[in-house]
GROMACS .gro file of C-alpha atoms in nm:
model
  414
    1MET     CA    1  12.310   1.628   4.825
    2ALA     CA    2  12.006   1.644   5.053
    3SER     CA    3  12.218   1.694   5.363
    4ILE     CA    4  12.403   1.985   5.199
    5TRP     CA    5  12.075   2.155   5.120
    6SER     CA    6  11.936   2.102   5.470
    7VAL     CA    7  12.239   2.269   5.628
    8SER     CA    8  12.220   2.552   5.377
    9TRP     CA    9  11.850   2.625   5.436
   10GLU     CA   10  11.883   2.599   5.814
   11SER     CA   11  12.162   2.855   5.811
   12ILE     CA   12  11.952   3.088   5.596
   13MET     CA   13  11.622   3.058   5.787
   14GLY     CA   14  11.753   3.024   6.141
   15GLY     CA   15  11.549   2.892   6.431
   16ASP     CA   16  11.466   2.530   6.513
   17GLY     CA   17  11.353   2.300   6.235
   18MET     CA   18  10.984   2.216   6.253
   19GLN     CA   19  10.747   2.003   6.045
   20ILE     CA   20  10.827   1.910   5.686
   21GLN     CA   21  10.608   1.819   5.390
   22ILE     CA   22  10.745   1.703   5.055
   23ASP     CA   23  10.551   1.718   4.728
   24ASN     CA   24  10.509   1.358   4.615
   25ARG     CA   25  10.516   1.467   4.249
   26ASN     CA   26  10.847   1.649   4.280
   27SER     CA   27  11.069   1.581   4.580
   28ASN     CA   28  11.255   1.908   4.519
   29ILE     CA   29  10.948   2.100   4.644
   30VAL     CA   30  10.975   2.106   5.023
   31TYR     CA   31  10.773   2.290   5.287
   32THR     CA   32  10.958   2.360   5.610
   33GLY     CA   33  11.038   2.638   5.853
   34PHE     CA   34  11.090   2.732   6.213
   35GLN     CA   35  10.888   2.802   6.523
   36PHE     CA   36  10.559   2.997   6.541
   37GLY     CA   37  10.443   2.926   6.187
   38ASN     CA   38  10.736   3.074   5.997
   39TYR     CA   39  10.721   2.840   5.699
   40PHE     CA   40  10.876   2.845   5.354
   41ARG     CA   41  10.831   2.668   5.025
   42LEU     CA   42  11.171   2.559   4.901
   43ASN     CA   43  11.273   2.452   4.554
   44ARG     CA   44  11.589   2.247   4.604
   45GLU     CA   45  11.653   2.231   4.230
   46ASN     CA   46  11.689   2.603   4.162
   47GLY     CA   47  11.731   2.739   4.516
   48ASP     CA   48  11.409   2.943   4.525
   49ARG     CA   49  11.268   3.017   4.869
   50THR     CA   50  10.918   3.160   4.927
   51TYR     CA   51  10.790   3.272   5.268
   52ILE     CA   52  10.434   3.140   5.307
   53GLN     CA   53  10.310   3.216   5.659
   54PRO     CA   54   9.940   3.318   5.647
   55LYS     CA   55   9.861   3.674   5.758
   56HIS     CA   56   9.541   3.797   5.920
   57LYS     CA   57   9.326   4.051   5.741
   58LEU     CA   58   9.304   4.415   5.843
   59GLY     CA   59   9.070   4.444   6.140
   60GLU     CA   60   9.116   4.081   6.249
   61SER     CA   61   9.306   3.969   6.556
   62PRO     CA   62   9.651   3.834   6.467
   63TYR     CA   63   9.665   3.458   6.424
   64ARG     CA   64   9.821   3.250   6.699
   65PHE     CA   65  10.074   2.988   6.591
   66ASN     CA   66  10.205   2.702   6.803
   67TRP     CA   67  10.579   2.669   6.862
   68GLN     CA   68  10.561   2.363   6.635
   69THR     CA   69  10.295   2.476   6.390
   70PRO     CA   70  10.137   2.181   6.205
   71ILE     CA   71  10.134   2.171   5.824
   72LEU     CA   72   9.988   1.910   5.589
   73LEU     CA   73   9.986   1.856   5.214
   74SER     CA   74   9.654   1.712   5.099
   75SER     CA   75   9.688   1.356   4.973
   76HIS     CA   76   9.413   1.438   4.722
   77ASN     CA   77   9.595   1.731   4.558
   78GLN     CA   78   9.957   1.824   4.625
   79ASP     CA   79   9.892   2.191   4.544
   80ILE     CA   80   9.667   2.210   4.851
   81LEU     CA   81   9.839   2.285   5.180
   82TYR     CA   82   9.687   2.311   5.529
   83LEU     CA   83   9.844   2.508   5.815
   84GLY     CA   84   9.714   2.540   6.169
   85GLY     CA   85   9.708   2.863   6.368
   86ASN     CA   86   9.417   2.918   6.600
   87LYS     CA   87   9.216   2.881   6.279
   88LEU     CA   88   9.276   2.619   6.012
   89MET     CA   89   9.424   2.775   5.697
   90ARG     CA   90   9.408   2.629   5.348
   91SER     CA   91   9.604   2.722   5.038
   92LEU     CA   92   9.508   2.600   4.691
   93ASP     CA   93   9.829   2.727   4.530
   94GLN     CA   94  10.121   2.583   4.729
   95GLY     CA   95  10.107   2.849   4.999
   96ASP     CA   96  10.102   3.162   4.783
   97THR     CA   97   9.756   3.262   4.910
   98TRP     CA   98   9.557   3.147   5.211
   99THR     CA   99   9.198   3.124   5.331
  100ALA     CA  100   9.084   3.055   5.686
  101ILE     CA  101   8.839   2.763   5.656
  102SER     CA  102   8.738   2.758   6.021
  103PRO     CA  103   8.655   2.986   6.311
  104ASP     CA  104   8.886   2.984   6.611
  105LEU     CA  105   8.900   2.609   6.692
  106THR     CA  106   9.048   2.663   7.040
  107LYS     CA  107   8.918   2.791   7.371
  108GLY     CA  108   9.092   3.124   7.309
  109GLY     CA  109   9.437   3.266   7.372
  110LYS     CA  110   9.607   3.339   7.702
  111PRO     CA  111   9.868   3.605   7.779
  112GLY     CA  112  10.231   3.498   7.780
  113ASN     CA  113  10.545   3.493   7.572
  114VAL     CA  114  10.451   3.163   7.400
  115ALA     CA  115  10.129   3.138   7.203
  116TYR     CA  116   9.852   2.931   7.362
  117GLY     CA  117   9.516   2.835   7.219
  118THR     CA  118   9.659   2.694   6.895
  119ILE     CA  119   9.611   2.399   6.661
  120THR     CA  120   9.872   2.128   6.724
  121THR     CA  121   9.778   1.853   6.479
  122ILE     CA  122   9.593   1.817   6.147
  123SER     CA  123   9.477   1.503   5.964
  124GLU     CA  124   9.279   1.472   5.642
  125SER     CA  125   9.110   1.145   5.548
  126LYS     CA  126   9.259   0.965   5.251
  127PHE     CA  127   8.906   0.851   5.164
  128GLU     CA  128   8.750   1.194   5.113
  129PHE     CA  129   8.879   1.541   5.037
  130GLY     CA  130   8.766   1.790   5.301
  131LEU     CA  131   8.714   1.533   5.579
  132ILE     CA  132   8.956   1.695   5.824
  133TYR     CA  133   9.036   1.661   6.194
  134ALA     CA  134   9.222   1.918   6.402
  135GLY     CA  135   9.348   1.897   6.762
  136THR     CA  136   9.454   2.184   6.987
  137ASP     CA  137   9.690   2.254   7.276
  138ASP     CA  138   9.393   2.318   7.507
  139GLY     CA  139   9.225   1.980   7.470
  140LEU     CA  140   8.982   2.018   7.178
  141VAL     CA  141   8.933   1.785   6.881
  142GLN     CA  142   8.738   1.932   6.590
  143LEU     CA  143   8.594   1.774   6.274
  144THR     CA  144   8.473   1.905   5.940
  145LYS     CA  145   8.324   1.678   5.674
  146ASN     CA  146   8.280   1.948   5.413
  147GLY     CA  147   8.613   2.125   5.379
  148GLY     CA  148   8.554   2.371   5.660
  149SER     CA  149   8.199   2.492   5.583
  150THR     CA  150   8.086   2.354   5.920
  151TRP     CA  151   8.276   2.221   6.221
  152GLU     CA  152   8.184   1.983   6.503
  153GLN     CA  153   8.362   1.961   6.839
  154LEU     CA  154   8.420   1.596   6.933
  155ASP     CA  155   8.371   1.529   7.301
  156GLY     CA  156   8.586   1.241   7.415
  157PRO     CA  157   8.622   1.079   7.759
  158TRP     CA  158   8.966   1.234   7.812
  159PRO     CA  159   9.040   1.499   8.080
  160GLU     CA  160   8.995   1.863   7.982
  161ASP     CA  161   9.271   2.096   7.864
  162LEU     CA  162   9.530   1.832   7.774
  163TRP     CA  163   9.759   1.887   7.477
  164VAL     CA  164   9.626   1.694   7.175
  165SER     CA  165   9.951   1.547   7.044
  166ARG     CA  166   9.795   1.363   6.747
  167VAL     CA  167   9.465   1.320   6.574
  168THR     CA  168   9.501   1.064   6.294
  169ALA     CA  169   9.238   0.971   6.039
  170SER     CA  170   9.262   0.602   5.955
  171SER     CA  171   9.389   0.499   5.613
  172HIS     CA  172   9.197   0.169   5.640
  173LYS     CA  173   8.847   0.275   5.740
  174LYS     CA  174   8.681   0.606   5.660
  175SER     CA  175   8.497   0.646   5.991
  176ARG     CA  176   8.793   0.546   6.210
  177VAL     CA  177   9.009   0.805   6.386
  178TYR     CA  178   9.273   0.797   6.661
  179VAL     CA  179   9.355   1.061   6.922
  180THR     CA  180   9.652   1.082   7.160
  181LEU     CA  181   9.694   1.340   7.436
  182ASN     CA  182   9.988   1.455   7.645
  183GLY     CA  183   9.920   1.573   8.000
  184TYR     CA  184  10.266   1.640   8.140
  185ARG     CA  185  10.204   2.017   8.144
  186TRP     CA  186   9.942   1.941   8.410
  187ASP     CA  187  10.158   1.683   8.592
  188ASP     CA  188   9.940   1.409   8.444
  189PHE     CA  189  10.162   1.125   8.322
  190GLN     CA  190   9.898   0.876   8.214
  191SER     CA  191   9.893   0.733   7.863
  192TYR     CA  192   9.593   0.872   7.677
  193VAL     CA  193   9.521   0.687   7.350
  194TYR     CA  194   9.172   0.668   7.199
  195LYS     CA  195   9.005   0.517   6.894
  196SER     CA  196   8.666   0.594   6.740
  197GLU     CA  197   8.492   0.390   6.470
  198ASP     CA  198   8.214   0.644   6.407
  199TYR     CA  199   8.381   0.980   6.331
  200GLY     CA  200   8.431   1.058   6.701
  201LYS     CA  201   8.079   1.002   6.830
  202THR     CA  202   8.198   0.726   7.065
  203TRP     CA  203   8.548   0.639   7.185
  204GLU     CA  204   8.743   0.340   7.311
  205ARG     CA  205   9.053   0.390   7.525
  206LEU     CA  206   9.362   0.197   7.416
  207ALA     CA  207   9.705   0.131   7.570
  208THR     CA  208   9.582   0.112   7.928
  209SER     CA  209   9.821  -0.178   7.993
  210ILE     CA  210  10.145   0.007   7.916
  211PRO     CA  211  10.344   0.190   8.186
  212GLY     CA  212  10.206   0.540   8.232
  213SER     CA  213  10.378   0.800   8.014
  214PRO     CA  214  10.260   1.096   7.803
  215VAL     CA  215  10.186   0.987   7.445
  216ASN     CA  216  10.317   1.198   7.157
  217VAL     CA  217  10.227   1.007   6.841
  218ILE     CA  218  10.020   0.720   6.700
  219THR     CA  219  10.074   0.567   6.356
  220GLU     CA  220   9.896   0.296   6.159
  221HIS     CA  221  10.076   0.047   5.940
  222PRO     CA  222   9.977   0.143   5.583
  223MET     CA  223   9.935  -0.220   5.472
  224LYS     CA  224   9.830  -0.407   5.784
  225GLU     CA  225   9.515  -0.270   5.942
  226ASP     CA  226   9.565  -0.424   6.285
  227TYR     CA  227   9.919  -0.291   6.335
  228LEU     CA  228   9.951   0.028   6.544
  229PHE     CA  229  10.253   0.208   6.688
  230ILE     CA  230  10.269   0.470   6.962
  231GLY     CA  231  10.556   0.683   7.087
  232THR     CA  232  10.563   0.807   7.445
  233ASP     CA  233  10.801   1.024   7.644
  234ASN     CA  234  11.022   0.721   7.712
  235ALA     CA  235  10.935   0.430   7.479
  236THR     CA  236  10.787   0.294   7.158
  237TYR     CA  237  10.514   0.031   7.156
  238ALA     CA  238  10.358  -0.186   6.885
  239SER     CA  239  10.015  -0.349   6.877
  240LEU     CA  240   9.921  -0.623   6.632
  241ASP     CA  241   9.553  -0.637   6.731
  242GLN     CA  242   9.414  -0.284   6.689
  243GLY     CA  243   9.538  -0.166   7.026
  244ASN     CA  244   9.410  -0.443   7.251
  245THR     CA  245   9.760  -0.552   7.355
  246TRP     CA  246  10.096  -0.379   7.324
  247THR     CA  247  10.460  -0.489   7.294
  248LEU     CA  248  10.758  -0.276   7.392
  249LEU     CA  249  11.004  -0.220   7.106
  250SER     CA  250  11.345  -0.252   7.268
  251GLY     CA  251  11.695  -0.373   7.192
  252GLY     CA  252  11.897  -0.079   7.063
  253MET     CA  253  11.611   0.160   7.127
  254PRO     CA  254  11.690   0.366   7.440
  255PRO     CA  255  11.423   0.506   7.676
  256VAL     CA  256  11.388   0.844   7.505
  257ALA     CA  257  11.100   1.073   7.411
  258VAL     CA  258  10.953   0.973   7.073
  259HIS     CA  259  10.788   1.251   6.875
  260ASP     CA  260  10.729   1.102   6.532
  261ILE     CA  261  10.686   0.760   6.371
  262LYS     CA  262  10.682   0.686   6.000
  263ILE     CA  263  10.669   0.360   5.803
  264GLN     CA  264  10.846   0.308   5.471
  265PRO     CA  265  10.604   0.068   5.295
  266GLN     CA  266  10.840  -0.059   5.023
  267THR     CA  267  11.098  -0.189   5.270
  268ASN     CA  268  10.856  -0.227   5.564
  269ASP     CA  269  11.089  -0.022   5.784
  270LEU     CA  270  10.982   0.161   6.099
  271LEU     CA  271  11.144   0.504   6.143
  272ILE     CA  272  11.131   0.663   6.487
  273GLY     CA  273  11.217   1.029   6.547
  274THR     CA  274  11.318   1.132   6.899
  275HIS     CA  275  11.334   1.453   7.098
  276GLY     CA  276  11.713   1.426   7.083
  277ARG     CA  277  11.700   1.469   6.703
  278SER     CA  278  11.794   1.108   6.637
  279ILE     CA  279  11.626   0.862   6.400
  280TYR     CA  280  11.605   0.490   6.477
  281LEU     CA  281  11.518   0.224   6.220
  282ALA     CA  282  11.382  -0.129   6.257
  283ASN     CA  283  11.247  -0.366   5.997
  284LEU     CA  284  10.889  -0.465   6.072
  285ASN     CA  285  10.908  -0.812   5.922
  286ALA     CA  286  11.011  -0.913   6.272
  287LEU     CA  287  10.664  -0.831   6.404
  288ASP     CA  288  10.541  -1.159   6.262
  289LEU     CA  289  10.742  -1.322   6.541
  290VAL     CA  290  10.520  -1.186   6.817
  291GLY     CA  291  10.335  -1.467   6.990
  292THR     CA  292  10.393  -1.704   7.279
  293GLU     CA  293  10.717  -1.880   7.173
  294PHE     CA  294  11.083  -1.781   7.167
  295LYS     CA  295  11.154  -1.720   6.797
  296MET     CA  296  11.415  -1.553   6.578
  297ALA     CA  297  11.356  -1.389   6.238
  298SER     CA  298  11.548  -1.486   5.926
  299ILE     CA  299  11.878  -1.298   5.889
  300GLU     CA  300  11.964  -1.100   5.579
  301ASP     CA  301  12.271  -1.206   5.381
  302LEU     CA  302  12.589  -1.011   5.447
  303ARG     CA  303  12.812  -0.897   5.161
  304PHE     CA  304  13.179  -0.961   5.238
  305SER     CA  305  13.417  -0.665   5.213
  306ARG     CA  306  13.793  -0.646   5.255
  307ARG     CA  307  13.745  -0.289   5.378
  308TYR     CA  308  13.578  -0.399   5.701
  309GLY     CA  309  13.783  -0.266   5.990
  310SER     CA  310  14.016  -0.057   5.776
  311ARG     CA  311  14.165   0.256   5.928
  312GLY     CA  312  14.039   0.472   5.645
  313PHE     CA  313  14.191   0.810   5.567
  314LEU     CA  314  14.317   1.040   5.845
  315TRP     CA  315  14.049   1.052   6.116
  316SER     CA  316  13.782   0.843   5.946
  317ASN     CA  317  13.706   0.480   6.029
  318GLY     CA  318  13.632   0.217   5.770
  319PRO     CA  319  13.301   0.024   5.751
  320THR     CA  320  13.212  -0.260   5.984
  321PRO     CA  321  12.941  -0.524   5.951
  322LYS     CA  322  12.606  -0.468   6.120
  323ILE     CA  323  12.399  -0.785   6.130
  324GLN     CA  324  12.055  -0.732   6.280
  325ILE     CA  325  11.919  -1.022   6.481
  326SER     CA  326  11.549  -0.983   6.558
  327TYR     CA  327  11.375  -1.214   6.801
  328PHE     CA  328  11.072  -1.245   7.025
  329ASN     CA  329  11.114  -1.346   7.388
  330PRO     CA  330  10.798  -1.419   7.589
  331THR     CA  331  10.987  -1.358   7.916
  332ALA     CA  332  11.269  -1.125   8.011
  333GLY     CA  333  11.604  -1.274   8.103
  334LYS     CA  334  11.952  -1.374   7.992
  335VAL     CA  335  11.995  -1.482   7.628
  336ASN     CA  336  12.297  -1.660   7.480
  337LEU     CA  337  12.410  -1.596   7.120
  338GLU     CA  338  12.629  -1.855   6.948
  339VAL     CA  339  12.761  -1.846   6.590
  340LYS     CA  340  12.884  -2.172   6.435
  341ASN     CA  341  13.064  -2.246   6.109
  342GLU     CA  342  12.965  -2.514   5.858
  343ALA     CA  343  13.153  -2.775   6.059
  344GLY     CA  344  12.935  -2.695   6.362
  345LYS     CA  345  13.218  -2.540   6.561
  346THR     CA  346  13.156  -2.226   6.769
  347ILE     CA  347  13.340  -1.920   6.636
  348TYR     CA  348  13.165  -1.650   6.841
  349GLU     CA  349  12.964  -1.652   7.160
  350THR     CA  350  12.819  -1.387   7.390
  351ALA     CA  351  12.536  -1.336   7.638
  352PHE     CA  352  12.316  -1.037   7.708
  353THR     CA  353  11.997  -0.941   7.887
  354SER     CA  354  11.674  -0.956   7.687
  355ASP     CA  355  11.352  -0.767   7.749
  356GLN     CA  356  11.014  -0.932   7.730
  357GLY     CA  357  10.869  -0.889   7.383
  358LEU     CA  358  11.029  -0.802   7.051
  359ASN     CA  359  11.406  -0.745   7.070
  360PHE     CA  360  11.676  -0.634   6.825
  361TYR     CA  361  12.045  -0.717   6.866
  362THR     CA  362  12.323  -0.603   6.633
  363TYR     CA  363  12.604  -0.854   6.580
  364ASP     CA  364  12.926  -0.703   6.446
  365GLY     CA  365  13.025  -1.011   6.242
  366SER     CA  366  13.340  -1.071   6.445
  367ILE     CA  367  13.515  -1.396   6.532
  368SER     CA  368  13.643  -1.448   6.886
  369LYS     CA  369  14.005  -1.539   6.955
  370ALA     CA  370  13.891  -1.881   7.072
  371GLY     CA  371  13.675  -1.912   6.761
  372LEU     CA  372  13.975  -1.866   6.531
  373LYS     CA  373  14.097  -2.209   6.641
  374ALA     CA  374  13.794  -2.361   6.465
  375PHE     CA  375  13.953  -2.271   6.130
  376LYS     CA  376  14.234  -2.470   5.972
  377LYS     CA  377  14.561  -2.277   5.971
  378GLY     CA  378  14.559  -2.231   5.595
  379ASP     CA  379  14.199  -2.104   5.597
  380ARG     CA  380  14.222  -1.895   5.912
  381PRO     CA  381  14.108  -1.531   5.847
  382VAL     CA  382  14.345  -1.252   5.943
  383PRO     CA  383  14.256  -0.955   6.164
  384ALA     CA  384  14.157  -0.627   6.002
  385GLN     CA  385  14.348  -0.304   6.064
  386ASN     CA  386  14.134  -0.235   6.372
  387GLY     CA  387  14.241  -0.568   6.525
  388VAL     CA  388  13.905  -0.740   6.480
  389THR     CA  389  13.870  -1.058   6.273
  390TYR     CA  390  13.552  -1.068   6.063
  391LEU     CA  391  13.356  -1.356   5.910
  392PRO     CA  392  13.491  -1.472   5.576
  393LYS     CA  393  13.258  -1.584   5.296
  394GLY     CA  394  13.057  -1.889   5.397
  395THR     CA  395  12.741  -2.018   5.560
  396TYR     CA  396  12.696  -1.994   5.936
  397THR     CA  397  12.437  -2.091   6.196
  398VAL     CA  398  12.318  -1.833   6.449
  399HIS     CA  399  12.177  -1.994   6.763
  400LEU     CA  400  11.986  -1.793   7.024
  401SER     CA  401  11.883  -1.958   7.350
  402GLY     CA  402  11.719  -1.841   7.671
  403ASN     CA  403  11.498  -1.952   7.956
  404SER     CA  404  11.194  -1.952   7.726
  405GLY     CA  405  11.347  -2.164   7.448
  406ASP     CA  406  11.586  -2.141   7.157
  407SER     CA  407  11.590  -2.064   6.783
  408LYS     CA  408  11.834  -2.108   6.493
  409GLU     CA  409  11.875  -1.921   6.166
  410THR     CA  410  12.125  -1.926   5.879
  411LEU     CA  411  12.362  -1.640   5.807
  412VAL     CA  412  12.521  -1.629   5.462
  413VAL     CA  413  12.829  -1.416   5.396
  414LYS     CA  414  12.872  -1.385   5.022
   0.00000   0.00000   0.00000
């Protein structure tokens, strides 16, 4: 149902989809819109749509809105919505009325057909209502501790005029804040990631060890204080020690621009949004593997289905198994994957190249032609309609081996 609504609203509003906020009391209340601050409050239950872009007062200069105008629902009260122009706007009634709670937080506008001198990112502390950070497209990071009554410009050690891609108030420590900056508009392709433990008075630079690339997003793990994730213009990295060291997340994750990272705390899943409008998912339980030894994570049970590999109806294809194998490899190189049945006989084998660090490989649950000989004739599984033979119910051993070592885990098909 959600996908039907999203297509419907996009066709009505037009433009490119921008940021989205969802009321955590009622998931039918959604805030979304298109470029230059054209935002709406949608009620997916009854179809209501309310245009909520703030308007300047008579005699004021028109507000400037970024192509991707930032919006934020307050975690302290879901009726309170923030929206960034060149000033920070706040609504206490779900966007029906607005008040500017800041002066111009930028260095001022510049002529051109795309607004410049705009707020690009907003973050409110979960510890205190009104403790708000804002970053701009011309390199400024601003802080208010009193809901906008007064503002302080935070002077960091970063170069001037860079695009502030994220300012993120920590959910683990009230005085901690992170800032990332993107310099590609100035032909600066370094990775700028900073952390402050004292509300931005002093800063520590992080991620200096990763290959240089503009950084678009930083995200904390909501449950594990030391876990951080950053997305750059060509990769995703994880740190398990508050940003001192970083591991490339690879294996099924192509070298694409990452613009957003979210974590689903109930399932501990990492969701990565890319510039190409794709979403990648990885379970973060595998992060516990990171260390100095070759190691594989436990493998989730697979539910057997006779529909695997079916032709489906007309043009559609039937389902196929997707078994995620997560492992840590301290050195890059060739890795061999071997699947054995309960009798210890090999029924599938392949080799592939592994990156250094945390890797993810998807096994399709198939049995090789040579592996079929490991089954007795009366118990031998038959190929599906697509010609592939899949694992029958049973218990199997998955064996990974490489230059750095080897690891075994059990796979149960039930």
